[in-house]
Amino acid sequence: MKRKADTPPAGAETAKRTKKDISTEKAKQRFRKDLFDEAVLDGYTRDYAASAPYKHAVIHELVNDALLRAVRDEIRENVSFTPKETDIYKIHQSGDLANLDGLEDEALAKLPSLLALRDALYSEAFRGYVSHITGCGPLSGRKTDMAVNVYTPGSYLLCHDDVIGSRKVSYILYLTDPDTPWQSAWGGALRLYPVLEQAGPYGEVAKTPGPEPVKVIPPAWNQLSFFAVQPGESFHDVEEVYHAESPAALARDGGRVRMAISGWFHIPQPGEAGFVPGAEAAQMQNSSLMQLQGNPDQHDRPQAKPVVVGGAGEGTPRTTATKEGGDASDSQDSRGSQEFNEADLEFLLQYLAPTYLTPDTLTGIAEHFEENSSITLPTILKASFAERLREDIVKREAAAASASASASASSTATTTAATDDAWQVAKPPHKHRFLYLQPGDAPADSPWHELLDVLLPSMPFRTWLEMATNTTVESFDLTARRFRRGQDYTLATGHSGPARLELNLGLTPTHGWGDDADEEEEEDDDDDDNEVEEAAESDEEATNGKGKAKAEVNKPKPGAAANGQSSKTSDEAPQANNSDAAAADAADVTDVGGHEVYMAGDDDEDEAENNDAAIYRASGDDDNILFFQAAAWNKMTLVLRDSGTLRFVKYVSRAAPGDRWDVSATFDIAEGDDEDEDGDGDNGDHQGNAAEASHAQLLESSSEEEFRGFSSSEDSDSD
């Protein structure tokens, strides 16, 4: 944690204090008067044992009210926060409050109530209280692990189970405005997921979280929620804090600032009562075994359905393409040469913009892709076919909105397919959640059938793709995806093995995702030739440098950052006593998520181990974003993805103008196709100026304009 006062002068030393356990009597005085009564403790113990979907407890009015109000005031006046954004969360974090003992006397003197609260929570008296309720055994008083997290409108934490190291119990103590009660309609709830036991083909049983939460615990002043950390079971998230309808409404709501002290109790450390040598290592090993038991990956949805190119051998999936030039056998067979015939052109002209089929354009695309290992192709689909897809998407979104408006379900209820049940929910939620459609799922009269079963798996399209990228396709896998606002995302996943070609076809018809410059271009779809030529020129200008998994980076307008955000950086001093400032800023919805990101993987195993469920760490001085593409309409991106590169789609905020739609495809290519002549092929983390600018705008500005309450601080990760 970092105080607002000046940093100590060079050479100054701070004596490390030894944390001392306070007496039982003193600890009890810091909680509400009847908390430690036997009858009260027994009641919480019974409630915990009977709770679902897994055991948890909620205690209202936990702490002496005067003490907690003093804690809140000290935090607002003296504690610094850093806006943090990764694939799994978007929040403002303080440093680890365990470091309070290392502060100078002058700094610590500003936080007496916070220190008193920390010592009370980790006192022998309260540790025994939590242990009695949960039945989890002795807890450490020496290893304190807590931080202050602030969620403002647009903040969230996605599904995870908190299983790291020696954690035993997870808790959240809310510090929301005591004079403006938190409303459940504002979001920000702790949500618990059910655990499903699923049997495999050989009778093995795996535990996986259900796709939707079933228990919702809204924040409340002086409320403690806690549960035992259990591998493969304690899955939870923090619901997005929703934006207000207007700045006036936000000010009336006190800024919707969800502040909480959260952290973990750990198993006893050496020298403490209850310490067992080797217990921490055994717990970590058991956690790994529990997470792998029953091969839970086999229950993931969607499962990959790769189609092997080069002949329809035994067990090779076959498509159902019916158009000329794209019959079922063509989609499996390999022609052996990269060239079109007349039937191919006639077939592709039904779906693709004509200019993308000319020799000059294909040559230009291939040269650009060879130089940059990526390319962005706007207005790729023929206008008439694109319009059929748009009409279907608009119809589905309207039907979903109507069903949602008429439903009397809770805020956790989910609207799935709007007009049919072909779209399924991707799961498990600690990996991803969205609606998806695979080849063979869509009705024959649907434009999705023509896209997934006719065009993309056809030999003519595959020949076009090979010519555009100078690769040889060996297999492919296709999935259409719908990311619903306020619900859906993918968390970062890596790729191991040879480089592969990845295609994304953006089909998001709404504006306001940060790709408006390109959205304006597609207004005149009938002028395909001119648009494609202009787009190819601008794409050549916008892409800088070389390296795998790198593509066009959206250049913001003056004064705006990526996704339309303000370019104000974290170097500007935030304001204290911030309700009015937070209200004014958060009401201006600028970052709605939904962008696809490729990132260089982190090879530092120690650092990765210290992070929570987040795959990577985001900060203003990182330089590892390789690709950034906002949701867009009728735009194709092609990326050559190296081993170790991470990829995810950012959570789509409920404030988004609509749902994000796309088709995601992977193509395994013949080895050697990805080798650069000049030897730069492995420089996957080399960045051009545009990529560096986009990275800074995404991660430095994304939260700062929404919440300017406190100055920056060190890392912490918790709920």
PDB file of C-alpha atoms in Angstrom, residues 303-469:
ATOM      1  CA  GLN A 303     -15.959 -29.386 -27.951  1.00  0.00           C
ATOM      2  CA  ALA A 304     -13.643 -28.919 -30.913  1.00  0.00           C
ATOM      3  CA  LYS A 305     -14.804 -30.609 -34.114  1.00  0.00           C
ATOM      4  CA  PRO A 306     -11.786 -30.387 -36.403  1.00  0.00           C
ATOM      5  CA  VAL A 307     -12.239 -31.364 -40.030  1.00  0.00           C
ATOM      6  CA  VAL A 308      -9.155 -32.960 -41.574  1.00  0.00           C
ATOM      7  CA  VAL A 309      -8.235 -31.844 -45.079  1.00  0.00           C
ATOM      8  CA  GLY A 310      -6.813 -34.278 -47.623  1.00  0.00           C
ATOM      9  CA  GLY A 311      -9.461 -36.942 -47.949  1.00  0.00           C
ATOM     10  CA  ALA A 312     -12.509 -38.105 -46.047  1.00  0.00           C
ATOM     11  CA  GLY A 313     -10.912 -40.974 -44.209  1.00  0.00           C
ATOM     12  CA  GLU A 314     -12.450 -43.033 -41.437  1.00  0.00           C
ATOM     13  CA  GLY A 315     -13.665 -40.869 -38.575  1.00  0.00           C
ATOM     14  CA  THR A 316     -13.187 -37.633 -40.512  1.00  0.00           C
ATOM     15  CA  PRO A 317     -16.157 -35.275 -40.091  1.00  0.00           C
ATOM     16  CA  ARG A 318     -17.921 -34.262 -43.265  1.00  0.00           C
ATOM     17  CA  THR A 319     -19.799 -31.059 -43.939  1.00  0.00           C
ATOM     18  CA  THR A 320     -23.121 -30.600 -45.663  1.00  0.00           C
ATOM     19  CA  ALA A 321     -22.226 -27.888 -48.173  1.00  0.00           C
ATOM     20  CA  THR A 322     -24.564 -27.851 -51.132  1.00  0.00           C
ATOM     21  CA  LYS A 323     -23.669 -24.817 -53.238  1.00  0.00           C
ATOM     22  CA  GLU A 324     -21.800 -25.102 -56.505  1.00  0.00           C
ATOM     23  CA  GLY A 325     -18.066 -25.353 -55.890  1.00  0.00           C
ATOM     24  CA  GLY A 326     -18.579 -26.369 -52.271  1.00  0.00           C
ATOM     25  CA  ASP A 327     -19.951 -29.900 -52.107  1.00  0.00           C
ATOM     26  CA  ALA A 328     -19.266 -32.217 -49.161  1.00  0.00           C
ATOM     27  CA  SER A 329     -16.289 -33.997 -50.700  1.00  0.00           C
ATOM     28  CA  ASP A 330     -14.616 -30.732 -51.755  1.00  0.00           C
ATOM     29  CA  SER A 331     -14.635 -29.557 -48.181  1.00  0.00           C
ATOM     30  CA  GLN A 332     -12.478 -32.519 -47.228  1.00  0.00           C
ATOM     31  CA  ASP A 333     -10.309 -33.099 -50.253  1.00  0.00           C
ATOM     32  CA  SER A 334      -7.118 -31.247 -51.047  1.00  0.00           C
ATOM     33  CA  ARG A 335      -6.819 -29.811 -54.534  1.00  0.00           C
ATOM     34  CA  GLY A 336      -3.026 -29.765 -54.440  1.00  0.00           C
ATOM     35  CA  SER A 337      -2.658 -26.311 -56.000  1.00  0.00           C
ATOM     36  CA  GLN A 338      -3.626 -22.773 -55.048  1.00  0.00           C
ATOM     37  CA  GLU A 339      -5.682 -21.605 -57.998  1.00  0.00           C
ATOM     38  CA  PHE A 340      -9.300 -20.882 -58.859  1.00  0.00           C
ATOM     39  CA  ASN A 341     -11.451 -22.258 -61.619  1.00  0.00           C
ATOM     40  CA  GLU A 342     -14.588 -20.641 -62.992  1.00  0.00           C
ATOM     41  CA  ALA A 343     -16.894 -22.619 -60.708  1.00  0.00           C
ATOM     42  CA  ASP A 344     -14.892 -21.511 -57.671  1.00  0.00           C
ATOM     43  CA  LEU A 345     -15.258 -17.850 -58.585  1.00  0.00           C
ATOM     44  CA  GLU A 346     -18.975 -18.174 -59.236  1.00  0.00           C
ATOM     45  CA  PHE A 347     -19.391 -19.846 -55.864  1.00  0.00           C
ATOM     46  CA  LEU A 348     -17.338 -17.286 -53.913  1.00  0.00           C
ATOM     47  CA  LEU A 349     -19.050 -14.347 -55.634  1.00  0.00           C
ATOM     48  CA  GLN A 350     -22.251 -15.385 -53.882  1.00  0.00           C
ATOM     49  CA  TYR A 351     -20.677 -14.623 -50.506  1.00  0.00           C
ATOM     50  CA  LEU A 352     -17.537 -12.467 -50.707  1.00  0.00           C
ATOM     51  CA  ALA A 353     -17.048  -8.885 -51.863  1.00  0.00           C
ATOM     52  CA  PRO A 354     -15.799  -9.039 -55.488  1.00  0.00           C
ATOM     53  CA  THR A 355     -12.628  -7.009 -54.981  1.00  0.00           C
ATOM     54  CA  TYR A 356     -11.254  -9.596 -52.550  1.00  0.00           C
ATOM     55  CA  LEU A 357     -11.267 -12.104 -55.421  1.00  0.00           C
ATOM     56  CA  THR A 358      -9.106 -10.126 -57.865  1.00  0.00           C
ATOM     57  CA  PRO A 359      -5.499 -11.221 -58.407  1.00  0.00           C
ATOM     58  CA  ASP A 360      -4.097  -7.806 -57.442  1.00  0.00           C
ATOM     59  CA  THR A 361      -5.991  -7.722 -54.144  1.00  0.00           C
ATOM     60  CA  LEU A 362      -5.029 -11.289 -53.249  1.00  0.00           C
ATOM     61  CA  THR A 363      -1.393 -10.539 -54.024  1.00  0.00           C
ATOM     62  CA  GLY A 364      -1.505  -7.455 -51.822  1.00  0.00           C
ATOM     63  CA  ILE A 365      -3.121  -9.364 -48.969  1.00  0.00           C
ATOM     64  CA  ALA A 366      -0.568 -12.146 -49.201  1.00  0.00           C
ATOM     65  CA  GLU A 367       2.362  -9.709 -49.181  1.00  0.00           C
ATOM     66  CA  HIS A 368       0.949  -7.844 -46.190  1.00  0.00           C
ATOM     67  CA  PHE A 369       0.284 -11.057 -44.280  1.00  0.00           C
ATOM     68  CA  GLU A 370       3.752 -12.411 -45.006  1.00  0.00           C
ATOM     69  CA  GLU A 371       5.274  -9.194 -43.687  1.00  0.00           C
ATOM     70  CA  ASN A 372       3.093  -8.814 -40.571  1.00  0.00           C
ATOM     71  CA  SER A 373       1.687 -12.304 -39.857  1.00  0.00           C
ATOM     72  CA  SER A 374      -1.766 -10.714 -39.616  1.00  0.00           C
ATOM     73  CA  ILE A 375      -4.249  -8.643 -41.571  1.00  0.00           C
ATOM     74  CA  THR A 376      -7.649  -7.027 -41.132  1.00  0.00           C
ATOM     75  CA  LEU A 377     -10.142  -7.150 -44.014  1.00  0.00           C
ATOM     76  CA  PRO A 378     -13.204  -4.906 -43.629  1.00  0.00           C
ATOM     77  CA  THR A 379     -16.392  -5.397 -45.656  1.00  0.00           C
ATOM     78  CA  ILE A 380     -15.341  -8.926 -46.553  1.00  0.00           C
ATOM     79  CA  LEU A 381     -18.818 -10.351 -47.157  1.00  0.00           C
ATOM     80  CA  LYS A 382     -20.973  -9.496 -50.145  1.00  0.00           C
ATOM     81  CA  ALA A 383     -23.534  -6.842 -49.199  1.00  0.00           C
ATOM     82  CA  SER A 384     -26.603  -8.961 -49.929  1.00  0.00           C
ATOM     83  CA  PHE A 385     -25.361 -11.946 -47.894  1.00  0.00           C
ATOM     84  CA  ALA A 386     -24.201  -9.693 -45.063  1.00  0.00           C
ATOM     85  CA  GLU A 387     -27.645  -8.103 -44.952  1.00  0.00           C
ATOM     86  CA  ARG A 388     -29.286 -11.507 -44.493  1.00  0.00           C
ATOM     87  CA  LEU A 389     -27.035 -12.148 -41.515  1.00  0.00           C
ATOM     88  CA  ARG A 390     -27.749  -8.687 -40.113  1.00  0.00           C
ATOM     89  CA  GLU A 391     -31.501  -9.212 -40.346  1.00  0.00           C
ATOM     90  CA  ASP A 392     -31.245 -12.524 -38.527  1.00  0.00           C
ATOM     91  CA  ILE A 393     -29.056 -11.037 -35.774  1.00  0.00           C
ATOM     92  CA  VAL A 394     -31.300  -8.010 -35.263  1.00  0.00           C
ATOM     93  CA  LYS A 395     -34.321 -10.280 -35.060  1.00  0.00           C
ATOM     94  CA  ARG A 396     -32.662 -12.467 -32.439  1.00  0.00           C
ATOM     95  CA  GLU A 397     -31.546  -9.536 -30.308  1.00  0.00           C
ATOM     96  CA  ALA A 398     -35.017  -7.993 -30.433  1.00  0.00           C
ATOM     97  CA  ALA A 399     -36.625 -11.283 -29.404  1.00  0.00           C
ATOM     98  CA  ALA A 400     -34.160 -11.681 -26.526  1.00  0.00           C
ATOM     99  CA  ALA A 401     -34.811  -8.111 -25.338  1.00  0.00           C
ATOM    100  CA  SER A 402     -38.560  -8.702 -25.423  1.00  0.00           C
ATOM    101  CA  ALA A 403     -38.263 -11.950 -23.483  1.00  0.00           C
ATOM    102  CA  SER A 404     -36.014 -10.311 -20.917  1.00  0.00           C
ATOM    103  CA  ALA A 405     -38.367  -7.363 -20.434  1.00  0.00           C
ATOM    104  CA  SER A 406     -41.381  -9.596 -19.858  1.00  0.00           C
ATOM    105  CA  ALA A 407     -39.645 -12.096 -17.594  1.00  0.00           C
ATOM    106  CA  SER A 408     -40.124 -11.857 -13.858  1.00  0.00           C
ATOM    107  CA  ALA A 409     -36.934 -13.804 -13.140  1.00  0.00           C
ATOM    108  CA  SER A 410     -34.066 -12.483 -11.000  1.00  0.00           C
ATOM    109  CA  SER A 411     -31.065 -10.587 -12.348  1.00  0.00           C
ATOM    110  CA  THR A 412     -29.195 -13.884 -12.750  1.00  0.00           C
ATOM    111  CA  ALA A 413     -31.735 -15.331 -15.173  1.00  0.00           C
ATOM    112  CA  THR A 414     -30.409 -15.871 -18.674  1.00  0.00           C
ATOM    113  CA  THR A 415     -32.119 -15.522 -22.025  1.00  0.00           C
ATOM    114  CA  THR A 416     -30.659 -18.045 -24.443  1.00  0.00           C
ATOM    115  CA  ALA A 417     -31.779 -18.655 -27.999  1.00  0.00           C
ATOM    116  CA  ALA A 418     -34.403 -16.165 -29.071  1.00  0.00           C
ATOM    117  CA  THR A 419     -36.022 -17.913 -32.023  1.00  0.00           C
ATOM    118  CA  ASP A 420     -34.834 -21.521 -31.756  1.00  0.00           C
ATOM    119  CA  ASP A 421     -32.799 -23.775 -29.500  1.00  0.00           C
ATOM    120  CA  ALA A 422     -29.872 -24.362 -31.871  1.00  0.00           C
ATOM    121  CA  TRP A 423     -27.654 -21.907 -29.979  1.00  0.00           C
ATOM    122  CA  GLN A 424     -26.209 -23.530 -26.861  1.00  0.00           C
ATOM    123  CA  VAL A 425     -24.438 -22.086 -23.804  1.00  0.00           C
ATOM    124  CA  ALA A 426     -20.649 -22.496 -23.696  1.00  0.00           C
ATOM    125  CA  LYS A 427     -19.307 -23.783 -20.380  1.00  0.00           C
ATOM    126  CA  PRO A 428     -17.762 -24.095 -17.817  1.00  0.00           C
ATOM    127  CA  PRO A 429     -17.899 -20.449 -16.701  1.00  0.00           C
ATOM    128  CA  HIS A 430     -14.399 -20.435 -15.199  1.00  0.00           C
ATOM    129  CA  LYS A 431     -13.204 -20.788 -18.807  1.00  0.00           C
ATOM    130  CA  HIS A 432     -15.849 -19.095 -20.910  1.00  0.00           C
ATOM    131  CA  ARG A 433     -19.525 -18.337 -21.392  1.00  0.00           C
ATOM    132  CA  PHE A 434     -21.311 -17.389 -24.609  1.00  0.00           C
ATOM    133  CA  LEU A 435     -23.882 -18.849 -26.984  1.00  0.00           C
ATOM    134  CA  TYR A 436     -22.479 -20.918 -29.810  1.00  0.00           C
ATOM    135  CA  LEU A 437     -23.427 -22.653 -33.020  1.00  0.00           C
ATOM    136  CA  GLN A 438     -21.329 -25.281 -34.789  1.00  0.00           C
ATOM    137  CA  PRO A 439     -21.500 -26.737 -38.303  1.00  0.00           C
ATOM    138  CA  GLY A 440     -24.605 -28.866 -38.699  1.00  0.00           C
ATOM    139  CA  ASP A 441     -26.554 -27.047 -35.957  1.00  0.00           C
ATOM    140  CA  ALA A 442     -28.340 -24.348 -37.961  1.00  0.00           C
ATOM    141  CA  PRO A 443     -31.509 -24.979 -40.032  1.00  0.00           C
ATOM    142  CA  ALA A 444     -30.910 -25.338 -43.757  1.00  0.00           C
ATOM    143  CA  ASP A 445     -32.742 -22.093 -44.545  1.00  0.00           C
ATOM    144  CA  SER A 446     -30.614 -20.054 -42.118  1.00  0.00           C
ATOM    145  CA  PRO A 447     -27.793 -17.750 -43.278  1.00  0.00           C
ATOM    146  CA  TRP A 448     -25.749 -19.296 -40.456  1.00  0.00           C
ATOM    147  CA  HIS A 449     -26.027 -22.643 -42.250  1.00  0.00           C
ATOM    148  CA  GLU A 450     -24.674 -21.065 -45.432  1.00  0.00           C
ATOM    149  CA  LEU A 451     -21.819 -19.510 -43.488  1.00  0.00           C
ATOM    150  CA  LEU A 452     -20.809 -22.514 -41.332  1.00  0.00           C
ATOM    151  CA  ASP A 453     -21.782 -25.422 -43.594  1.00  0.00           C
ATOM    152  CA  VAL A 454     -21.424 -23.992 -47.093  1.00  0.00           C
ATOM    153  CA  LEU A 455     -18.972 -21.115 -47.452  1.00  0.00           C
ATOM    154  CA  LEU A 456     -16.273 -21.489 -44.789  1.00  0.00           C
ATOM    155  CA  PRO A 457     -15.689 -25.262 -45.078  1.00  0.00           C
ATOM    156  CA  SER A 458     -15.704 -25.210 -48.886  1.00  0.00           C
ATOM    157  CA  MET A 459     -12.673 -25.918 -51.017  1.00  0.00           C
ATOM    158  CA  PRO A 460     -13.017 -22.609 -52.907  1.00  0.00           C
ATOM    159  CA  PHE A 461     -12.865 -20.616 -49.678  1.00  0.00           C
ATOM    160  CA  ARG A 462     -10.006 -22.711 -48.361  1.00  0.00           C
ATOM    161  CA  THR A 463      -8.138 -22.113 -51.630  1.00  0.00           C
ATOM    162  CA  TRP A 464      -8.765 -18.369 -51.284  1.00  0.00           C
ATOM    163  CA  LEU A 465      -7.474 -18.488 -47.696  1.00  0.00           C
ATOM    164  CA  GLU A 466      -4.338 -20.376 -48.678  1.00  0.00           C
ATOM    165  CA  MET A 467      -3.644 -17.872 -51.460  1.00  0.00           C
ATOM    166  CA  ALA A 468      -4.229 -14.935 -49.082  1.00  0.00           C
ATOM    167  CA  THR A 469      -1.853 -16.280 -46.426  1.00  0.00           C
TER     168      THR A 469
END
